[in-house]
Tab-separated table of C-alpha atoms and ligand atoms in Angstrom:
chain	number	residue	atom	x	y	z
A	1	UNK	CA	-1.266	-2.412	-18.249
A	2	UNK	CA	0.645	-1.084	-21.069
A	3	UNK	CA	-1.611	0.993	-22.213
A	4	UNK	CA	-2.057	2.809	-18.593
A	5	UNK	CA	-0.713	6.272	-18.161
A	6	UNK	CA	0.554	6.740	-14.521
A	7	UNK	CA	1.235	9.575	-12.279
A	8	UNK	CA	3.538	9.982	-9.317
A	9	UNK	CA	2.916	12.416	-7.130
A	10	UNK	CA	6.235	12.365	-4.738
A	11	UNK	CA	9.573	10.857	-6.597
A	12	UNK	CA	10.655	9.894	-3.312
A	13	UNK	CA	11.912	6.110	-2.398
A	14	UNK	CA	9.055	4.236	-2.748
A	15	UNK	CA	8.135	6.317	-6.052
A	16	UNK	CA	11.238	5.285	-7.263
A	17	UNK	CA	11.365	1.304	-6.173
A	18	UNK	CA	7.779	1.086	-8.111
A	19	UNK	CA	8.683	2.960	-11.122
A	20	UNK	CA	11.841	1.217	-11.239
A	21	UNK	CA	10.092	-2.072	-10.806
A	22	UNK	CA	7.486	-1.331	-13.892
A	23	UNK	CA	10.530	-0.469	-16.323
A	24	UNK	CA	12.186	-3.292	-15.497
A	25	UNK	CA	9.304	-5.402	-16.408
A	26	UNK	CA	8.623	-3.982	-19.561
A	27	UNK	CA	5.510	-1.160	-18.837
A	28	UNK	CA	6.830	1.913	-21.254
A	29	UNK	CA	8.789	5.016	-19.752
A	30	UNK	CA	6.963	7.013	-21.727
A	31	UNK	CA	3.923	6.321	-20.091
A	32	UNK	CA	4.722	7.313	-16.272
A	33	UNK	CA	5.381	10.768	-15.070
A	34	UNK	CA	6.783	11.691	-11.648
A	35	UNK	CA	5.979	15.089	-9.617
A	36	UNK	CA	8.010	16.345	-7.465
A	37	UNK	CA	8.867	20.111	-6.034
A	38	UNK	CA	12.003	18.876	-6.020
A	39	UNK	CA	14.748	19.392	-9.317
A	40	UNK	CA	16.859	17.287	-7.958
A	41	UNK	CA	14.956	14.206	-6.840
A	42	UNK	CA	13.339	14.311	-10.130
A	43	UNK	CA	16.968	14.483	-12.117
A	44	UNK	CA	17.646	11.051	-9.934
A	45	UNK	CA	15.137	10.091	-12.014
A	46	UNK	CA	16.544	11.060	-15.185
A	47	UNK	CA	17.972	7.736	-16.257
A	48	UNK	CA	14.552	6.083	-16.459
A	49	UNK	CA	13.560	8.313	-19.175
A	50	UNK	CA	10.233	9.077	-17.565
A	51	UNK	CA	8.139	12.894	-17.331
A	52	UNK	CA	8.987	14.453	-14.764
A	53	UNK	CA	7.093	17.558	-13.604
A	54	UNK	CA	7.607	20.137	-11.175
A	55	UNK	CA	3.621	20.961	-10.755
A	56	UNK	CA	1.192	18.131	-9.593
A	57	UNK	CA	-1.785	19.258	-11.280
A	58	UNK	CA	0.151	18.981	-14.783
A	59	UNK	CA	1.362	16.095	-14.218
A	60	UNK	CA	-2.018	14.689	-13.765
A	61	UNK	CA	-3.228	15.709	-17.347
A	62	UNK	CA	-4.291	12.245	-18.951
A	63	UNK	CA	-3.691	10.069	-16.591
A	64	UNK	CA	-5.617	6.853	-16.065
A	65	UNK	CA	-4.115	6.192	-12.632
A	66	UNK	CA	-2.670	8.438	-9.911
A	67	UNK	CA	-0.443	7.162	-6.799
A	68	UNK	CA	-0.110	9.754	-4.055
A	69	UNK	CA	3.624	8.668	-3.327
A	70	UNK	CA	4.252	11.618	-0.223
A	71	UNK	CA	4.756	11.780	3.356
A	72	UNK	CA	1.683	11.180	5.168
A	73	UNK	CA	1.499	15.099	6.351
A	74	UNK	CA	1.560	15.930	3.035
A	75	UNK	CA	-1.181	13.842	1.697
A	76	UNK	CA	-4.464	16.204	2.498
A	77	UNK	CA	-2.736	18.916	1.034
A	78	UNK	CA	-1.340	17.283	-2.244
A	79	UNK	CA	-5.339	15.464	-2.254
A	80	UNK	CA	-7.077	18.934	-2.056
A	81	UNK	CA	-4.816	20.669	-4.948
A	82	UNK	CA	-5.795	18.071	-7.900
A	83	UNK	CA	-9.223	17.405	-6.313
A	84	UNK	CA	-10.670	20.168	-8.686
A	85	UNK	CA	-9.108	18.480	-11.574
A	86	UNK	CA	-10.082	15.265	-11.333
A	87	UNK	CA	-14.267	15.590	-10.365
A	88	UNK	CA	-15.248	15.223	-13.698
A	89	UNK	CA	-13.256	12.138	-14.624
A	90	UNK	CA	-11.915	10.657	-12.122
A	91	UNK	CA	-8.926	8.525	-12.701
A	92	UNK	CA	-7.497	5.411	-9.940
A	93	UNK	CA	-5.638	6.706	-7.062
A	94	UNK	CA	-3.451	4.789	-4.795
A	95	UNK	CA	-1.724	5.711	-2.233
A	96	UNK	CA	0.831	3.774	-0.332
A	97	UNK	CA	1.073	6.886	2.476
A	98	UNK	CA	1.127	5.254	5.739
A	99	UNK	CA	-1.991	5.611	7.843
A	100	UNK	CA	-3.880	7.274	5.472
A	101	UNK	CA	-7.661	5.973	5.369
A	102	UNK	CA	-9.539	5.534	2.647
A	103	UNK	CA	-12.456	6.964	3.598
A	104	UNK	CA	-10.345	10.811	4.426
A	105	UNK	CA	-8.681	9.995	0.400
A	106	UNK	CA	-12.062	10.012	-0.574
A	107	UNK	CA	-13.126	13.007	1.726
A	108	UNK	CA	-9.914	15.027	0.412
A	109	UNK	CA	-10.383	14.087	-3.313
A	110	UNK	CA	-13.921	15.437	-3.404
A	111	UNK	CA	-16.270	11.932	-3.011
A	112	UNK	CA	-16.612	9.607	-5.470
A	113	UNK	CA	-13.490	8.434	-6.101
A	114	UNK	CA	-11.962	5.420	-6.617
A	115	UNK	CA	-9.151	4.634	-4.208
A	116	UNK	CA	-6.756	2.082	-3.130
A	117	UNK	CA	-4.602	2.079	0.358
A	118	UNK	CA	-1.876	0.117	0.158
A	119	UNK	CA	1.264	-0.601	2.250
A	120	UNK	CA	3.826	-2.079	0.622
A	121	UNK	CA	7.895	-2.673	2.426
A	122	UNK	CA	10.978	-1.285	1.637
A	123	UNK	CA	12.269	-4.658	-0.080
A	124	UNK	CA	10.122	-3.587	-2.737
A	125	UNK	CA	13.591	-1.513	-3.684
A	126	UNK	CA	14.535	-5.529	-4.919
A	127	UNK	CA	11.391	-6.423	-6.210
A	128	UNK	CA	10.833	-8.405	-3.425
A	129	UNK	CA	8.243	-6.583	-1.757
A	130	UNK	CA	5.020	-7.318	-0.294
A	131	UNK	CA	2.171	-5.063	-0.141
A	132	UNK	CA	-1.301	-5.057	1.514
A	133	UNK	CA	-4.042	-3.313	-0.267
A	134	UNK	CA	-7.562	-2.477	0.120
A	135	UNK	CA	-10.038	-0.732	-2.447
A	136	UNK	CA	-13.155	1.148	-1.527
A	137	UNK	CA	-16.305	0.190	-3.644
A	138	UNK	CA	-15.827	2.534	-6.571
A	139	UNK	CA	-12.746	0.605	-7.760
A	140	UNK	CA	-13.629	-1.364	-10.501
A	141	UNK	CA	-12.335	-5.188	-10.967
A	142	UNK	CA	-10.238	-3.701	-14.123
A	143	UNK	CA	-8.531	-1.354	-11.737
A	144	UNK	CA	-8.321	-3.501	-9.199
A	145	UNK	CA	-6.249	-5.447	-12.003
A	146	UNK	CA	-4.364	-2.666	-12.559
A	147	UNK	CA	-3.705	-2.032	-9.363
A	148	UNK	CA	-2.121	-5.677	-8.696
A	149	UNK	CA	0.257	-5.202	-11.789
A	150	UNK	CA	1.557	-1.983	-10.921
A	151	UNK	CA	2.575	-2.831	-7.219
A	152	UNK	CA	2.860	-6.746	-8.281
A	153	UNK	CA	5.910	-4.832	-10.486
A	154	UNK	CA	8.030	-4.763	-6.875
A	155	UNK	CA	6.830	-7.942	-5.418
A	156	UNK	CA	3.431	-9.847	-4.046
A	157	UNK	CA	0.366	-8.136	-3.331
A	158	UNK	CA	-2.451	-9.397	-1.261
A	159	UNK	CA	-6.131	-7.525	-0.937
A	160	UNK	CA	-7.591	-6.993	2.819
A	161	UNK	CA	-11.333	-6.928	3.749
A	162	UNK	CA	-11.132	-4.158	5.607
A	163	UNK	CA	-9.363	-0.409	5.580
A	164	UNK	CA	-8.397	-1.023	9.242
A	165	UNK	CA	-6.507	-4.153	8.315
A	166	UNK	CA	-3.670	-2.371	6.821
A	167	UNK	CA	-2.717	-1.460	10.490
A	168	UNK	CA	-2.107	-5.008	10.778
A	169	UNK	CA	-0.401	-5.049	7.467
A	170	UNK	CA	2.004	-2.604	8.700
A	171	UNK	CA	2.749	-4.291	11.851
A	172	UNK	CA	3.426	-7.491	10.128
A	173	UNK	CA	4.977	-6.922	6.665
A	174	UNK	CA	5.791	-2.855	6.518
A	175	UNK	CA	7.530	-3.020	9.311
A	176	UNK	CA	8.235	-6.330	9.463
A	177	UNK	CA	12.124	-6.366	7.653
A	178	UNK	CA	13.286	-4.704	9.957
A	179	UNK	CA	12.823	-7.433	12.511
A	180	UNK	CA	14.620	-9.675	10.638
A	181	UNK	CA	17.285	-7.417	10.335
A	182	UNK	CA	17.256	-7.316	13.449
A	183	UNK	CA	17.500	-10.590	14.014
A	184	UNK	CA	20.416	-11.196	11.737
A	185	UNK	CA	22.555	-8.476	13.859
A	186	UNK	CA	21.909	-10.477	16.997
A	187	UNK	CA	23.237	-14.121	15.235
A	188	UNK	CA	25.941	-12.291	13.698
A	189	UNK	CA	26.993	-10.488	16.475
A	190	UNK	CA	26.759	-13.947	18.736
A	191	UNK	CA	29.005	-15.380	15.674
A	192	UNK	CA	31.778	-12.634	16.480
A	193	UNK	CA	31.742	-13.570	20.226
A	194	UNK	CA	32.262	-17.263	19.501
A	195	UNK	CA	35.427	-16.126	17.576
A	196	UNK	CA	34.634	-15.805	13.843
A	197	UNK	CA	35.449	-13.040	11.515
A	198	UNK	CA	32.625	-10.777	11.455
A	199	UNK	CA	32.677	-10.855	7.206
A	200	UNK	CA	32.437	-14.501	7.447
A	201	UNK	CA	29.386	-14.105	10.042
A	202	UNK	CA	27.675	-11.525	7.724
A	203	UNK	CA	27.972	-14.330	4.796
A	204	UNK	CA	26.922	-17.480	6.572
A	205	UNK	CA	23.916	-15.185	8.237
A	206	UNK	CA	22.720	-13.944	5.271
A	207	UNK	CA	23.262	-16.553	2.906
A	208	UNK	CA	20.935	-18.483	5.843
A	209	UNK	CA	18.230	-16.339	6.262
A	210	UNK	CA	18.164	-16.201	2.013
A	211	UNK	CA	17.757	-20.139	2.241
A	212	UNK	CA	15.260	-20.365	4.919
A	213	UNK	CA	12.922	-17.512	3.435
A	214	UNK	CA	13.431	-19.435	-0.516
A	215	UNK	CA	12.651	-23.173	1.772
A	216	UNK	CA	9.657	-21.708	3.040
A	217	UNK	CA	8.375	-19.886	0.083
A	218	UNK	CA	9.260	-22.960	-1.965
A	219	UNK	CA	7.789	-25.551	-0.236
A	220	UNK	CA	3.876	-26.501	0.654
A	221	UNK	CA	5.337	-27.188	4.401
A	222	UNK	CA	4.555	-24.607	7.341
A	223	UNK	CA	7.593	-23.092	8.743
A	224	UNK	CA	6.775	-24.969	12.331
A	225	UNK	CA	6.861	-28.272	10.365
A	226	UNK	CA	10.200	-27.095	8.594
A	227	UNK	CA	11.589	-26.377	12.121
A	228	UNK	CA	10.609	-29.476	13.339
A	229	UNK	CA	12.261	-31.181	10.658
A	230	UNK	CA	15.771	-29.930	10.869
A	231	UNK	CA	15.753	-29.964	14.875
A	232	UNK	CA	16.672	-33.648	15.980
A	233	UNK	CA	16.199	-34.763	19.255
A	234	UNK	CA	19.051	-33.595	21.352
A	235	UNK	CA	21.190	-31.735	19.272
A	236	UNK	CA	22.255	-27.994	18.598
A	237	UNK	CA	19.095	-26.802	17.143
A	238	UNK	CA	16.957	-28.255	19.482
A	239	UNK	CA	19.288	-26.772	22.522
A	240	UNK	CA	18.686	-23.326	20.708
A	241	UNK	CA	15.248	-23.302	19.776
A	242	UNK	CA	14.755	-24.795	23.885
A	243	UNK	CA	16.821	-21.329	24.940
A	244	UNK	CA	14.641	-19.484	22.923
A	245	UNK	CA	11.162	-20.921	23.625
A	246	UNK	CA	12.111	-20.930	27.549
A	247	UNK	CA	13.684	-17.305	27.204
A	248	UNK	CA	9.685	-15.870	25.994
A	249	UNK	CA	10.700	-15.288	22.531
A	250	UNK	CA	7.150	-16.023	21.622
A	251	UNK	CA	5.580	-13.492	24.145
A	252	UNK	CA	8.336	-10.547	22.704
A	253	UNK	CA	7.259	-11.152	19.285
A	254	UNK	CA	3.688	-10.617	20.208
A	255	UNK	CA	3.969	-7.824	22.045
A	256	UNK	CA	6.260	-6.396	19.524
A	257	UNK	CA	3.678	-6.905	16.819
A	258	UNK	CA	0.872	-5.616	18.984
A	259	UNK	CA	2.975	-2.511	19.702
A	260	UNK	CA	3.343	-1.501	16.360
A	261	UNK	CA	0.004	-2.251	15.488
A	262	UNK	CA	-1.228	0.246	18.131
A	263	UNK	CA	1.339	2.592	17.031
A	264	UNK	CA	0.044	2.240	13.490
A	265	UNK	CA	-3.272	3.178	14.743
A	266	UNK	CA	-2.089	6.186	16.861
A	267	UNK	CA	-0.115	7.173	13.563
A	268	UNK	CA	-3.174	6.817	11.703
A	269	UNK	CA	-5.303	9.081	14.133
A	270	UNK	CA	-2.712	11.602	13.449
A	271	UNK	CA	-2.719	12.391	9.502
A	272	UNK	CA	-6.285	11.004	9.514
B	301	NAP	N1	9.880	3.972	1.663
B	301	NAP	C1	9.175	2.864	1.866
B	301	NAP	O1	9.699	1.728	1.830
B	301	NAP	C2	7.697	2.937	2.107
B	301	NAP	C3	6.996	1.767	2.412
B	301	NAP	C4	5.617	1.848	2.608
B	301	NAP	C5	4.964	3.059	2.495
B	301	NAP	N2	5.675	4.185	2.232
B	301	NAP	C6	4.932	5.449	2.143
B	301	NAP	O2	5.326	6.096	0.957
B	301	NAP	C7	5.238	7.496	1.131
B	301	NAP	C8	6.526	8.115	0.628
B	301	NAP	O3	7.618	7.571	1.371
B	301	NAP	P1	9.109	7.688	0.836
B	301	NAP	O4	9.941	6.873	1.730
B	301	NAP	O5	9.130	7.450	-0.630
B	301	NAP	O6	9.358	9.256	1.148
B	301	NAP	P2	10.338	10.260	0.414
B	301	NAP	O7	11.528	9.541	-0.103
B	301	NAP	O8	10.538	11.419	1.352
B	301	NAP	O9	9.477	10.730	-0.851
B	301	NAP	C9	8.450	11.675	-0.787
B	301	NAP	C10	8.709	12.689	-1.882
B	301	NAP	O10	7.572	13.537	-1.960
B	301	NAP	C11	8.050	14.861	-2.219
B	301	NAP	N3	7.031	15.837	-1.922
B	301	NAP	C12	6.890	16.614	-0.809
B	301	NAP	N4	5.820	17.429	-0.939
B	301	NAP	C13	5.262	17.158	-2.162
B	301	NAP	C14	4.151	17.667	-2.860
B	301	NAP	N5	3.367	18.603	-2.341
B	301	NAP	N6	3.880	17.158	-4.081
B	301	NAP	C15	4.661	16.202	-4.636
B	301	NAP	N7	5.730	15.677	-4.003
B	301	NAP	C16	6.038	16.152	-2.782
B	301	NAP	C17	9.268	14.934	-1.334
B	301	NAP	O11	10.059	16.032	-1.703
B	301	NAP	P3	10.942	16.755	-0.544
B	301	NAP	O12	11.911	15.725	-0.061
B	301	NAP	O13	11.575	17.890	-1.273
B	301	NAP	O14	9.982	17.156	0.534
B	301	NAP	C18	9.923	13.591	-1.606
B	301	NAP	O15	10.752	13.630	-2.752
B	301	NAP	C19	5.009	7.751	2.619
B	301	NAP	O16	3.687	8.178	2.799
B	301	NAP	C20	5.242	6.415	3.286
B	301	NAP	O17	4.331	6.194	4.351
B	301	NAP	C21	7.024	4.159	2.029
């Protein structure tokens, strides 16, 4: 991957998490440039000792892979400007804009181009993201390579059968911390009504969701079975985890998850 040169178009937040993510593991700042009509997000980007470039068809020039790193809105527009310079060669593009099908990329770009729709999450900003991606046929397995170490720079990466499953994706994973931070407010707050210093809830609450996310990555067990494990018959847990199952936590969930996945869909309709 080393010997990649990759363009941002957009030195926004997620632009930054990724290219972040690659220096830290090594990739050379000499090797990425970011785009951006803006002078002063690309001076926040000053430290990293990347290109920077004001004009998105210059900061194309040479590059092997391209990630279309904008708003959604903006995405046809940015697509159309470097289409002409990219038909004769075209290099990888990605985009991580929400909603944004492959098959309209492909439309915008010109045709027959290769391009990858991903969604990755905001704790990619830790390297502890998790991304969704799908490539249309024209992406080769090398670039499909590629494509895993650039976003695998900011956490996991999975690949989807289908363009429409990143509406899923989104529902699940992209939108998905904020319903455990959600979740987190509610136990802290419930930890300031029982009386304890709200500091002290924010510690033991985070310091517990940390440990059950590591138990669960780290071990071969399901998270059900891991439930099961630490709730004995007729104690706290098991008088929580009754509250909750009688309350319909399991129905909210669902519907919550189903209501963002139609909303990513409606989104999608949108920009699309
Ligand atoms: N943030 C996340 O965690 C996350 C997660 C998953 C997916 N995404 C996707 O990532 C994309 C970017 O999100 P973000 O949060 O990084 O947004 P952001 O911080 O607003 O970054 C977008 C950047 O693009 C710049 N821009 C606007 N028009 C441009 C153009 N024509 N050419 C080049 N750059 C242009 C913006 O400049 P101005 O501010 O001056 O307009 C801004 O600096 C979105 O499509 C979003 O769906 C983000």
């Amino acid at each position: 991957m080393n010997q990649a040169n990759i363009t941002f178009l957009g030195a926004g937040n997620i632009a930054t998490a990724i290219i972040s993510g690659l220096i830290q593991q090594g990739f050379q700042a000499a090797r990425i440039t970011a785009a951006d009509p803006s002078e002063e997000q690309l001076s926040a980007l000053k430290h990293l000792k990347i290109n920077t470039s004001l004009h998105n068809v210059d900061a194309i020039a040479g590059a092997d892979v391209v990630i279309l790193s904008v708003k959604p809105d903006v995405v046809a527009s940015v697509a159309a400007t470097i289409a002409p310079a990219i038909v004769d060669d075209p290099p990888l593009l990605i985009s991580v804009a929400a909603g944004v099908t492959t098959g309209s990329l492909s439309a915008w770009l010109g045709g027959d181009v290769p391009v990858i729709r991903c969604m990755p999450n905001t704790p990619a900003k830790v390297q502890m993201g998790a991304t969704g991606m799908f490539a249309n046929p024209r992406v080769s397995d090398e670039q499909k390579k590629l494509a895993e170490e650039i976003l695998g720079a900011v956490g996991i990466c999975v690949w989807l059968e289908t363009d429409d499953q990143l509406d899923a994706v989104t529902a699940l994973s992209g939108s998905g911390p904020a319903y455990f931070f959600y979740i987190m407010e509610l136990i802290e707050a419930a930890g300031i009504q029982l009386g304890l210093d709200p500091q002290i809830c924010r510690r033991l609450v985070e310091q517990t969701a940390l440990g059950a996310a590591t138990m669960v990555v780290e071990s071969s067990a399901d998270p059900a079975d891991l439930r099961r494990q630490v709730t004995s018959k007729g104690g706290t847990t098991e008088a929580a985890i009754a509250r909750l199952q009688n309350g319909g936590l399991a129905a909210i969930v669902g519907s919550a998850i189903n209501a963002a996945h139609r909303r990513s869909i409606e989104l999608s309709e949108l920009v699309d």
